[in-house]
Amino acid sequence: WVRITGWLFSLGTMGAVVYGLYPDNLTVATSSVYAAFSHTAWAVAVAFMVVECCTGSATIVNTLLSLKIIYPLSRLTYCAYLVHPVIMMITSTNMSGPLHIEHGLV
């Protein structure tokens, strides 16, 4: 019962974090609450999944994540994770002026 509740909470939290910004016209209070708690909520949801996979309780998820077909994608995303800070640094140092966040940029 606790595991099912944990999985529902974890998947529900991830869905809320991903689709929580769907309406474009959020109030200042709503967007500030989202900004304050979304990263922590995502981390807790992923941590629950990691603990479940490591303890052997989530055999289906563990099997899906261990498929050989996912290996190239995992290596590609890890490479992008390693190269991304260098690209961001080069881009930001080569800018001629400040970056203004506007609707089309986000």
PDB file of N, CA and C in Angstrom:
ATOM      1  N   TRP A   1       0.816  -1.193   0.000  1.00  0.00           N
ATOM      2  CA  TRP A   1       0.000   0.000   0.000  1.00  0.00           C
ATOM      3  C   TRP A   1       0.861   1.258   0.000  1.00  0.00           C
ATOM      4  N   VAL A   2       1.934   1.254   0.775  1.00  0.00           N
ATOM      5  CA  VAL A   2       2.810   2.419   0.856  1.00  0.00           C
ATOM      6  C   VAL A   2       3.547   2.621  -0.464  1.00  0.00           C
ATOM      7  N   ARG A   3       3.977   1.541  -1.089  1.00  0.00           N
ATOM      8  CA  ARG A   3       4.685   1.657  -2.366  1.00  0.00           C
ATOM      9  C   ARG A   3       3.774   2.195  -3.462  1.00  0.00           C
ATOM     10  N   ILE A   4       2.544   1.733  -3.498  1.00  0.00           N
ATOM     11  CA  ILE A   4       1.606   2.223  -4.515  1.00  0.00           C
ATOM     12  C   ILE A   4       1.344   3.706  -4.309  1.00  0.00           C
ATOM     13  N   THR A   5       1.167   4.105  -3.066  1.00  0.00           N
ATOM     14  CA  THR A   5       0.971   5.524  -2.764  1.00  0.00           C
ATOM     15  C   THR A   5       2.208   6.331  -3.145  1.00  0.00           C
ATOM     16  N   GLY A   6       3.388   5.784  -2.866  1.00  0.00           N
ATOM     17  CA  GLY A   6       4.630   6.460  -3.232  1.00  0.00           C
ATOM     18  C   GLY A   6       4.774   6.628  -4.731  1.00  0.00           C
ATOM     19  N   TRP A   7       4.438   5.578  -5.493  1.00  0.00           N
ATOM     20  CA  TRP A   7       4.527   5.668  -6.947  1.00  0.00           C
ATOM     21  C   TRP A   7       3.515   6.667  -7.500  1.00  0.00           C
ATOM     22  N   LEU A   8       2.302   6.649  -6.965  1.00  0.00           N
ATOM     23  CA  LEU A   8       1.296   7.610  -7.424  1.00  0.00           C
ATOM     24  C   LEU A   8       1.717   9.038  -7.097  1.00  0.00           C
ATOM     25  N   PHE A   9       2.242   9.242  -5.897  1.00  0.00           N
ATOM     26  CA  PHE A   9       2.709  10.573  -5.513  1.00  0.00           C
ATOM     27  C   PHE A   9       3.886  11.003  -6.385  1.00  0.00           C
ATOM     28  N   SER A  10       4.805  10.078  -6.639  1.00  0.00           N
ATOM     29  CA  SER A  10       5.981  10.398  -7.443  1.00  0.00           C
ATOM     30  C   SER A  10       5.595  10.755  -8.875  1.00  0.00           C
ATOM     31  N   LEU A  11       4.786   9.932  -9.504  1.00  0.00           N
ATOM     32  CA  LEU A  11       4.369  10.205 -10.881  1.00  0.00           C
ATOM     33  C   LEU A  11       3.474  11.437 -10.964  1.00  0.00           C
ATOM     34  N   GLY A  12       2.620  11.620  -9.965  1.00  0.00           N
ATOM     35  CA  GLY A  12       1.779  12.815  -9.932  1.00  0.00           C
ATOM     36  C   GLY A  12       2.594  14.082  -9.768  1.00  0.00           C
ATOM     37  N   THR A  13       3.616  14.016  -8.921  1.00  0.00           N
ATOM     38  CA  THR A  13       4.491  15.169  -8.726  1.00  0.00           C
ATOM     39  C   THR A  13       5.251  15.495 -10.000  1.00  0.00           C
ATOM     40  N   MET A  14       5.775  14.473 -10.666  1.00  0.00           N
ATOM     41  CA  MET A  14       6.491  14.711 -11.921  1.00  0.00           C
ATOM     42  C   MET A  14       5.565  15.293 -12.984  1.00  0.00           C
ATOM     43  N   GLY A  15       4.348  14.791 -13.058  1.00  0.00           N
ATOM     44  CA  GLY A  15       3.388  15.343 -14.006  1.00  0.00           C
ATOM     45  C   GLY A  15       3.042  16.785 -13.696  1.00  0.00           C
ATOM     46  N   ALA A  16       2.902  17.098 -12.411  1.00  0.00           N
ATOM     47  CA  ALA A  16       2.590  18.479 -12.018  1.00  0.00           C
ATOM     48  C   ALA A  16       3.751  19.413 -12.321  1.00  0.00           C
ATOM     49  N   VAL A  17       4.976  18.931 -12.147  1.00  0.00           N
ATOM     50  CA  VAL A  17       6.135  19.779 -12.439  1.00  0.00           C
ATOM     51  C   VAL A  17       6.259  20.018 -13.940  1.00  0.00           C
ATOM     52  N   VAL A  18       6.036  18.992 -14.736  1.00  0.00           N
ATOM     53  CA  VAL A  18       6.178  19.145 -16.189  1.00  0.00           C
ATOM     54  C   VAL A  18       5.029  19.967 -16.771  1.00  0.00           C
ATOM     55  N   TYR A  19       3.808  19.665 -16.366  1.00  0.00           N
ATOM     56  CA  TYR A  19       2.650  20.333 -16.957  1.00  0.00           C
ATOM     57  C   TYR A  19       2.082  21.445 -16.073  1.00  0.00           C
ATOM     58  N   GLY A  20       2.762  21.806 -15.014  1.00  0.00           N
ATOM     59  CA  GLY A  20       2.269  22.833 -14.105  1.00  0.00           C
ATOM     60  C   GLY A  20       2.255  24.220 -14.689  1.00  0.00           C
ATOM     61  N   LEU A  21       3.075  24.479 -15.675  1.00  0.00           N
ATOM     62  CA  LEU A  21       3.137  25.798 -16.297  1.00  0.00           C
ATOM     63  C   LEU A  21       2.325  25.872 -17.582  1.00  0.00           C
ATOM     64  N   TYR A  22       1.418  24.942 -17.786  1.00  0.00           N
ATOM     65  CA  TYR A  22       0.691  24.895 -19.054  1.00  0.00           C
ATOM     66  C   TYR A  22      -0.094  26.167 -19.345  1.00  0.00           C
ATOM     67  N   PRO A  23      -0.895  26.691 -18.418  1.00  0.00           N
ATOM     68  CA  PRO A  23      -1.530  27.977 -18.757  1.00  0.00           C
ATOM     69  C   PRO A  23      -0.491  29.088 -18.713  1.00  0.00           C
ATOM     70  N   ASP A  24      -0.423  29.866 -19.771  1.00  0.00           N
ATOM     71  CA  ASP A  24       0.610  30.902 -19.870  1.00  0.00           C
ATOM     72  C   ASP A  24       0.407  32.057 -18.904  1.00  0.00           C
ATOM     73  N   ASN A  25      -0.814  32.331 -18.491  1.00  0.00           N
ATOM     74  CA  ASN A  25      -1.085  33.495 -17.665  1.00  0.00           C
ATOM     75  C   ASN A  25      -1.155  33.123 -16.177  1.00  0.00           C
ATOM     76  N   LEU A  26      -0.035  32.771 -15.600  1.00  0.00           N
ATOM     77  CA  LEU A  26       0.026  32.459 -14.176  1.00  0.00           C
ATOM     78  C   LEU A  26       0.168  33.745 -13.376  1.00  0.00           C
ATOM     79  N   THR A  27      -0.381  33.726 -12.191  1.00  0.00           N
ATOM     80  CA  THR A  27      -0.211  34.884 -11.318  1.00  0.00           C
ATOM     81  C   THR A  27       1.202  34.893 -10.755  1.00  0.00           C
ATOM     82  N   VAL A  28       1.576  36.001 -10.175  1.00  0.00           N
ATOM     83  CA  VAL A  28       2.913  36.115  -9.591  1.00  0.00           C
ATOM     84  C   VAL A  28       3.060  35.138  -8.433  1.00  0.00           C
ATOM     85  N   ALA A  29       2.030  34.989  -7.625  1.00  0.00           N
ATOM     86  CA  ALA A  29       2.092  34.069  -6.488  1.00  0.00           C
ATOM     87  C   ALA A  29       2.228  32.623  -6.955  1.00  0.00           C
ATOM     88  N   THR A  30       1.470  32.250  -7.969  1.00  0.00           N
ATOM     89  CA  THR A  30       1.529  30.877  -8.474  1.00  0.00           C
ATOM     90  C   THR A  30       2.885  30.570  -9.086  1.00  0.00           C
ATOM     91  N   SER A  31       3.402  31.464  -9.886  1.00  0.00           N
ATOM     92  CA  SER A  31       4.697  31.202 -10.509  1.00  0.00           C
ATOM     93  C   SER A  31       5.829  31.231  -9.491  1.00  0.00           C
ATOM     94  N   SER A  32       5.709  32.024  -8.438  1.00  0.00           N
ATOM     95  CA  SER A  32       6.758  32.020  -7.416  1.00  0.00           C
ATOM     96  C   SER A  32       6.719  30.744  -6.586  1.00  0.00           C
ATOM     97  N   VAL A  33       5.529  30.226  -6.296  1.00  0.00           N
ATOM     98  CA  VAL A  33       5.427  28.942  -5.592  1.00  0.00           C
ATOM     99  C   VAL A  33       5.979  27.825  -6.463  1.00  0.00           C
ATOM    100  N   TYR A  34       5.664  27.856  -7.753  1.00  0.00           N
ATOM    101  CA  TYR A  34       6.191  26.855  -8.675  1.00  0.00           C
ATOM    102  C   TYR A  34       7.713  26.916  -8.731  1.00  0.00           C
ATOM    103  N   ALA A  35       8.260  28.119  -8.839  1.00  0.00           N
ATOM    104  CA  ALA A  35       9.716  28.275  -8.907  1.00  0.00           C
ATOM    105  C   ALA A  35      10.381  27.836  -7.614  1.00  0.00           C
ATOM    106  N   ALA A  36       9.722  28.039  -6.491  1.00  0.00           N
ATOM    107  CA  ALA A  36      10.316  27.688  -5.202  1.00  0.00           C
ATOM    108  C   ALA A  36      10.319  26.184  -4.953  1.00  0.00           C
ATOM    109  N   PHE A  37       9.291  25.484  -5.397  1.00  0.00           N
ATOM    110  CA  PHE A  37       9.144  24.082  -5.014  1.00  0.00           C
ATOM    111  C   PHE A  37       9.314  23.071  -6.140  1.00  0.00           C
ATOM    112  N   SER A  38       9.379  23.486  -7.389  1.00  0.00           N
ATOM    113  CA  SER A  38       9.383  22.514  -8.480  1.00  0.00           C
ATOM    114  C   SER A  38      10.654  21.671  -8.514  1.00  0.00           C
ATOM    115  N   HIS A  39      11.807  22.278  -8.299  1.00  0.00           N
ATOM    116  CA  HIS A  39      13.063  21.519  -8.356  1.00  0.00           C
ATOM    117  C   HIS A  39      13.164  20.523  -7.202  1.00  0.00           C
ATOM    118  N   THR A  40      12.758  20.948  -6.022  1.00  0.00           N
ATOM    119  CA  THR A  40      12.789  20.048  -4.868  1.00  0.00           C
ATOM    120  C   THR A  40      11.796  18.905  -5.043  1.00  0.00           C
ATOM    121  N   ALA A  41      10.602  19.209  -5.537  1.00  0.00           N
ATOM    122  CA  ALA A  41       9.597  18.169  -5.752  1.00  0.00           C
ATOM    123  C   ALA A  41      10.070  17.162  -6.791  1.00  0.00           C
ATOM    124  N   TRP A  42      10.693  17.640  -7.861  1.00  0.00           N
ATOM    125  CA  TRP A  42      11.219  16.738  -8.893  1.00  0.00           C
ATOM    126  C   TRP A  42      12.316  15.842  -8.311  1.00  0.00           C
ATOM    127  N   ALA A  43      13.198  16.426  -7.507  1.00  0.00           N
ATOM    128  CA  ALA A  43      14.292  15.653  -6.912  1.00  0.00           C
ATOM    129  C   ALA A  43      13.766  14.584  -5.967  1.00  0.00           C
ATOM    130  N   VAL A  44      12.753  14.901  -5.182  1.00  0.00           N
ATOM    131  CA  VAL A  44      12.172  13.913  -4.264  1.00  0.00           C
ATOM    132  C   VAL A  44      11.503  12.790  -5.049  1.00  0.00           C
ATOM    133  N   ALA A  45      10.810  13.123  -6.128  1.00  0.00           N
ATOM    134  CA  ALA A  45      10.151  12.100  -6.942  1.00  0.00           C
ATOM    135  C   ALA A  45      11.168  11.177  -7.604  1.00  0.00           C
ATOM    136  N   VAL A  46      12.241  11.741  -8.137  1.00  0.00           N
ATOM    137  CA  VAL A  46      13.286  10.917  -8.755  1.00  0.00           C
ATOM    138  C   VAL A  46      14.005  10.085  -7.696  1.00  0.00           C
ATOM    139  N   ALA A  47      14.239  10.656  -6.527  1.00  0.00           N
ATOM    140  CA  ALA A  47      14.900   9.913  -5.448  1.00  0.00           C
ATOM    141  C   ALA A  47      14.062   8.713  -5.026  1.00  0.00           C
ATOM    142  N   PHE A  48      12.755   8.872  -4.964  1.00  0.00           N
ATOM    143  CA  PHE A  48      11.894   7.734  -4.634  1.00  0.00           C
ATOM    144  C   PHE A  48      12.039   6.636  -5.675  1.00  0.00           C
ATOM    145  N   MET A  49      12.059   7.005  -6.956  1.00  0.00           N
ATOM    146  CA  MET A  49      12.210   6.005  -8.010  1.00  0.00           C
ATOM    147  C   MET A  49      13.564   5.310  -7.943  1.00  0.00           C
ATOM    148  N   VAL A  50      14.608   6.061  -7.639  1.00  0.00           N
ATOM    149  CA  VAL A  50      15.948   5.471  -7.524  1.00  0.00           C
ATOM    150  C   VAL A  50      15.996   4.484  -6.366  1.00  0.00           C
ATOM    151  N   VAL A  51      15.429   4.856  -5.237  1.00  0.00           N
ATOM    152  CA  VAL A  51      15.416   3.955  -4.073  1.00  0.00           C
ATOM    153  C   VAL A  51      14.620   2.699  -4.393  1.00  0.00           C
ATOM    154  N   GLU A  52      13.492   2.846  -5.047  1.00  0.00           N
ATOM    155  CA  GLU A  52      12.689   1.681  -5.409  1.00  0.00           C
ATOM    156  C   GLU A  52      13.434   0.762  -6.379  1.00  0.00           C
ATOM    157  N   CYS A  53      14.145   1.338  -7.339  1.00  0.00           N
ATOM    158  CA  CYS A  53      14.899   0.516  -8.291  1.00  0.00           C
ATOM    159  C   CYS A  53      16.093  -0.160  -7.624  1.00  0.00           C
ATOM    160  N   CYS A  54      16.781   0.547  -6.727  1.00  0.00           N
ATOM    161  CA  CYS A  54      17.968  -0.014  -6.076  1.00  0.00           C
ATOM    162  C   CYS A  54      17.627  -1.102  -5.067  1.00  0.00           C
ATOM    163  N   THR A  55      16.468  -1.013  -4.448  1.00  0.00           N
ATOM    164  CA  THR A  55      16.076  -2.034  -3.479  1.00  0.00           C
ATOM    165  C   THR A  55      15.410  -3.231  -4.135  1.00  0.00           C
ATOM    166  N   GLY A  56      15.203  -3.176  -5.444  1.00  0.00           N
ATOM    167  CA  GLY A  56      14.615  -4.298  -6.159  1.00  0.00           C
ATOM    168  C   GLY A  56      13.105  -4.329  -6.115  1.00  0.00           C
ATOM    169  N   SER A  57      12.485  -3.253  -5.687  1.00  0.00           N
ATOM    170  CA  SER A  57      11.026  -3.220  -5.581  1.00  0.00           C
ATOM    171  C   SER A  57      10.345  -2.849  -6.888  1.00  0.00           C
ATOM    172  N   ALA A  58      11.061  -2.217  -7.787  1.00  0.00           N
ATOM    173  CA  ALA A  58      10.477  -1.761  -9.055  1.00  0.00           C
ATOM    174  C   ALA A  58      11.096  -2.543 -10.200  1.00  0.00           C
ATOM    175  N   THR A  59      10.722  -3.798 -10.312  1.00  0.00           N
ATOM    176  CA  THR A  59      11.350  -4.650 -11.323  1.00  0.00           C
ATOM    177  C   THR A  59      10.990  -4.221 -12.741  1.00  0.00           C
ATOM    178  N   ILE A  60       9.766  -3.777 -12.962  1.00  0.00           N
ATOM    179  CA  ILE A  60       9.355  -3.375 -14.312  1.00  0.00           C
ATOM    180  C   ILE A  60      10.118  -2.125 -14.751  1.00  0.00           C
ATOM    181  N   VAL A  61      10.191  -1.134 -13.877  1.00  0.00           N
ATOM    182  CA  VAL A  61      10.912   0.101 -14.204  1.00  0.00           C
ATOM    183  C   VAL A  61      12.394  -0.191 -14.376  1.00  0.00           C
ATOM    184  N   ASN A  62      12.942  -1.017 -13.509  1.00  0.00           N
ATOM    185  CA  ASN A  62      14.354  -1.368 -13.596  1.00  0.00           C
ATOM    186  C   ASN A  62      14.654  -2.109 -14.899  1.00  0.00           C
ATOM    187  N   THR A  63      13.761  -2.990 -15.314  1.00  0.00           N
ATOM    188  CA  THR A  63      13.943  -3.707 -16.570  1.00  0.00           C
ATOM    189  C   THR A  63      13.874  -2.753 -17.759  1.00  0.00           C
ATOM    190  N   LEU A  64      12.914  -1.830 -17.741  1.00  0.00           N
ATOM    191  CA  LEU A  64      12.796  -0.865 -18.839  1.00  0.00           C
ATOM    192  C   LEU A  64      14.016   0.040 -18.927  1.00  0.00           C
ATOM    193  N   LEU A  65      14.520   0.482 -17.785  1.00  0.00           N
ATOM    194  CA  LEU A  65      15.676   1.372 -17.796  1.00  0.00           C
ATOM    195  C   LEU A  65      16.983   0.639 -18.089  1.00  0.00           C
ATOM    196  N   SER A  66      16.982  -0.688 -18.020  1.00  0.00           N
ATOM    197  CA  SER A  66      18.191  -1.469 -18.277  1.00  0.00           C
ATOM    198  C   SER A  66      18.225  -2.070 -19.679  1.00  0.00           C
ATOM    199  N   LEU A  67      17.294  -1.725 -20.530  1.00  0.00           N
ATOM    200  CA  LEU A  67      17.285  -2.259 -21.891  1.00  0.00           C
ATOM    201  C   LEU A  67      18.505  -1.778 -22.668  1.00  0.00           C
ATOM    202  N   LYS A  68      19.035  -2.656 -23.503  1.00  0.00           N
ATOM    203  CA  LYS A  68      20.224  -2.327 -24.294  1.00  0.00           C
ATOM    204  C   LYS A  68      19.957  -1.215 -25.303  1.00  0.00           C
ATOM    205  N   ILE A  69      18.714  -1.064 -25.738  1.00  0.00           N
ATOM    206  CA  ILE A  69      18.400  -0.054 -26.742  1.00  0.00           C
ATOM    207  C   ILE A  69      18.511   1.363 -26.174  1.00  0.00           C
ATOM    208  N   ILE A  70      18.469   1.507 -24.865  1.00  0.00           N
ATOM    209  CA  ILE A  70      18.549   2.822 -24.226  1.00  0.00           C
ATOM    210  C   ILE A  70      20.001   3.265 -24.029  1.00  0.00           C
ATOM    211  N   TYR A  71      20.961   2.374 -24.133  1.00  0.00           N
ATOM    212  CA  TYR A  71      22.367   2.729 -23.899  1.00  0.00           C
ATOM    213  C   TYR A  71      22.864   3.888 -24.765  1.00  0.00           C
ATOM    214  N   PRO A  72      22.624   3.886 -26.096  1.00  0.00           N
ATOM    215  CA  PRO A  72      23.116   5.030 -26.885  1.00  0.00           C
ATOM    216  C   PRO A  72      22.502   6.359 -26.450  1.00  0.00           C
ATOM    217  N   LEU A  73      21.223   6.353 -26.117  1.00  0.00           N
ATOM    218  CA  LEU A  73      20.575   7.575 -25.660  1.00  0.00           C
ATOM    219  C   LEU A  73      21.155   8.047 -24.332  1.00  0.00           C
ATOM    220  N   SER A  74      21.454   7.112 -23.443  1.00  0.00           N
ATOM    221  CA  SER A  74      22.024   7.508 -22.151  1.00  0.00           C
ATOM    222  C   SER A  74      23.424   8.087 -22.323  1.00  0.00           C
ATOM    223  N   ARG A  75      24.196   7.516 -23.224  1.00  0.00           N
ATOM    224  CA  ARG A  75      25.539   8.059 -23.468  1.00  0.00           C
ATOM    225  C   ARG A  75      25.471   9.434 -24.128  1.00  0.00           C
ATOM    226  N   LEU A  76      24.510   9.613 -25.016  1.00  0.00           N
ATOM    227  CA  LEU A  76      24.345  10.900 -25.684  1.00  0.00           C
ATOM    228  C   LEU A  76      23.919  11.984 -24.696  1.00  0.00           C
ATOM    229  N   THR A  77      22.984  11.683 -23.827  1.00  0.00           N
ATOM    230  CA  THR A  77      22.539  12.686 -22.858  1.00  0.00           C
ATOM    231  C   THR A  77      23.625  12.977 -21.838  1.00  0.00           C
ATOM    232  N   TYR A  78      24.420  11.982 -21.470  1.00  0.00           N
ATOM    233  CA  TYR A  78      25.521  12.233 -20.538  1.00  0.00           C
ATOM    234  C   TYR A  78      26.578  13.121 -21.189  1.00  0.00           C
ATOM    235  N   CYS A  79      26.844  12.896 -22.463  1.00  0.00           N
ATOM    236  CA  CYS A  79      27.796  13.740 -23.191  1.00  0.00           C
ATOM    237  C   CYS A  79      27.277  15.172 -23.275  1.00  0.00           C
ATOM    238  N   ALA A  80      25.990  15.339 -23.546  1.00  0.00           N
ATOM    239  CA  ALA A  80      25.404  16.683 -23.583  1.00  0.00           C
ATOM    240  C   ALA A  80      25.483  17.336 -22.209  1.00  0.00           C
ATOM    241  N   TYR A  81      25.301  16.560 -21.148  1.00  0.00           N
ATOM    242  CA  TYR A  81      25.414  17.072 -19.783  1.00  0.00           C
ATOM    243  C   TYR A  81      26.830  17.570 -19.503  1.00  0.00           C
ATOM    244  N   LEU A  82      27.829  16.861 -19.999  1.00  0.00           N
ATOM    245  CA  LEU A  82      29.213  17.264 -19.763  1.00  0.00           C
ATOM    246  C   LEU A  82      29.625  18.468 -20.610  1.00  0.00           C
ATOM    247  N   VAL A  83      29.125  18.559 -21.839  1.00  0.00           N
ATOM    248  CA  VAL A  83      29.537  19.620 -22.753  1.00  0.00           C
ATOM    249  C   VAL A  83      28.734  20.909 -22.541  1.00  0.00           C
ATOM    250  N   HIS A  84      27.546  20.810 -21.991  1.00  0.00           N
ATOM    251  CA  HIS A  84      26.649  21.955 -21.859  1.00  0.00           C
ATOM    252  C   HIS A  84      27.250  23.144 -21.113  1.00  0.00           C
ATOM    253  N   PRO A  85      27.932  22.985 -19.976  1.00  0.00           N
ATOM    254  CA  PRO A  85      28.505  24.162 -19.304  1.00  0.00           C
ATOM    255  C   PRO A  85      29.539  24.895 -20.153  1.00  0.00           C
ATOM    256  N   VAL A  86      30.315  24.162 -20.929  1.00  0.00           N
ATOM    257  CA  VAL A  86      31.318  24.794 -21.790  1.00  0.00           C
ATOM    258  C   VAL A  86      30.627  25.624 -22.867  1.00  0.00           C
ATOM    259  N   ILE A  87      29.597  25.087 -23.478  1.00  0.00           N
ATOM    260  CA  ILE A  87      28.858  25.827 -24.504  1.00  0.00           C
ATOM    261  C   ILE A  87      28.199  27.061 -23.901  1.00  0.00           C
ATOM    262  N   MET A  88      27.622  26.936 -22.720  1.00  0.00           N
ATOM    263  CA  MET A  88      26.991  28.088 -22.064  1.00  0.00           C
ATOM    264  C   MET A  88      28.023  29.165 -21.736  1.00  0.00           C
ATOM    265  N   MET A  89      29.201  28.765 -21.285  1.00  0.00           N
ATOM    266  CA  MET A  89      30.242  29.733 -20.956  1.00  0.00           C
ATOM    267  C   MET A  89      30.724  30.455 -22.217  1.00  0.00           C
ATOM    268  N   ILE A  90      30.954  29.714 -23.289  1.00  0.00           N
ATOM    269  CA  ILE A  90      31.399  30.328 -24.541  1.00  0.00           C
ATOM    270  C   ILE A  90      30.329  31.273 -25.075  1.00  0.00           C
ATOM    271  N   THR A  91      29.081  30.860 -25.028  1.00  0.00           N
ATOM    272  CA  THR A  91      27.992  31.703 -25.514  1.00  0.00           C
ATOM    273  C   THR A  91      27.864  32.976 -24.696  1.00  0.00           C
ATOM    274  N   SER A  92      27.933  32.857 -23.379  1.00  0.00           N
ATOM    275  CA  SER A  92      27.754  34.044 -22.534  1.00  0.00           C
ATOM    276  C   SER A  92      28.943  34.993 -22.615  1.00  0.00           C
ATOM    277  N   THR A  93      30.147  34.482 -22.801  1.00  0.00           N
ATOM    278  CA  THR A  93      31.302  35.379 -22.903  1.00  0.00           C
ATOM    279  C   THR A  93      31.383  36.063 -24.261  1.00  0.00           C
ATOM    280  N   ASN A  94      30.789  35.491 -25.292  1.00  0.00           N
ATOM    281  CA  ASN A  94      30.813  36.095 -26.622  1.00  0.00           C
ATOM    282  C   ASN A  94      29.637  37.024 -26.889  1.00  0.00           C
ATOM    283  N   MET A  95      28.760  37.217 -25.915  1.00  0.00           N
ATOM    284  CA  MET A  95      27.611  38.109 -26.114  1.00  0.00           C
ATOM    285  C   MET A  95      28.067  39.557 -26.076  1.00  0.00           C
ATOM    286  N   SER A  96      27.502  40.367 -26.957  1.00  0.00           N
ATOM    287  CA  SER A  96      27.889  41.776 -27.008  1.00  0.00           C
ATOM    288  C   SER A  96      27.080  42.635 -26.047  1.00  0.00           C
ATOM    289  N   GLY A  97      25.961  42.141 -25.576  1.00  0.00           N
ATOM    290  CA  GLY A  97      25.117  42.908 -24.664  1.00  0.00           C
ATOM    291  C   GLY A  97      24.374  41.984 -23.723  1.00  0.00           C
ATOM    292  N   PRO A  98      23.551  42.551 -22.857  1.00  0.00           N
ATOM    293  CA  PRO A  98      22.808  41.711 -21.913  1.00  0.00           C
ATOM    294  C   PRO A  98      21.707  40.911 -22.612  1.00  0.00           C
ATOM    295  N   LEU A  99      21.351  39.804 -22.021  1.00  0.00           N
ATOM    296  CA  LEU A  99      20.297  38.950 -22.544  1.00  0.00           C
ATOM    297  C   LEU A  99      18.997  39.314 -21.846  1.00  0.00           C
ATOM    298  N   HIS A 100      18.017  39.731 -22.605  1.00  0.00           N
ATOM    299  CA  HIS A 100      16.722  40.100 -22.048  1.00  0.00           C
ATOM    300  C   HIS A 100      15.747  38.949 -22.274  1.00  0.00           C
ATOM    301  N   ILE A 101      15.195  38.437 -21.183  1.00  0.00           N
ATOM    302  CA  ILE A 101      14.231  37.347 -21.268  1.00  0.00           C
ATOM    303  C   ILE A 101      12.893  37.921 -21.723  1.00  0.00           C
ATOM    304  N   GLU A 102      12.360  37.380 -22.784  1.00  0.00           N
ATOM    305  CA  GLU A 102      11.051  37.801 -23.265  1.00  0.00           C
ATOM    306  C   GLU A 102      10.265  36.566 -23.655  1.00  0.00           C
ATOM    307  N   HIS A 103       9.028  36.758 -24.031  1.00  0.00           N
ATOM    308  CA  HIS A 103       8.123  35.631 -24.269  1.00  0.00           C
ATOM    309  C   HIS A 103       8.644  34.682 -25.344  1.00  0.00           C
ATOM    310  N   GLY A 104       9.181  35.168 -26.429  1.00  0.00           N
ATOM    311  CA  GLY A 104       9.661  34.316 -27.505  1.00  0.00           C
ATOM    312  C   GLY A 104      10.931  33.563 -27.167  1.00  0.00           C
ATOM    313  N   LEU A 105      11.697  34.059 -26.207  1.00  0.00           N
ATOM    314  CA  LEU A 105      12.958  33.428 -25.839  1.00  0.00           C
ATOM    315  C   LEU A 105      12.746  32.251 -24.901  1.00  0.00           C
ATOM    316  N   VAL A 106      11.753  32.340 -24.058  1.00  0.00           N
ATOM    317  CA  VAL A 106      11.474  31.287 -23.091  1.00  0.00           C
ATOM    318  C   VAL A 106      10.753  30.203 -23.810  1.00  0.00           C
TER     319      VAL A 106
END
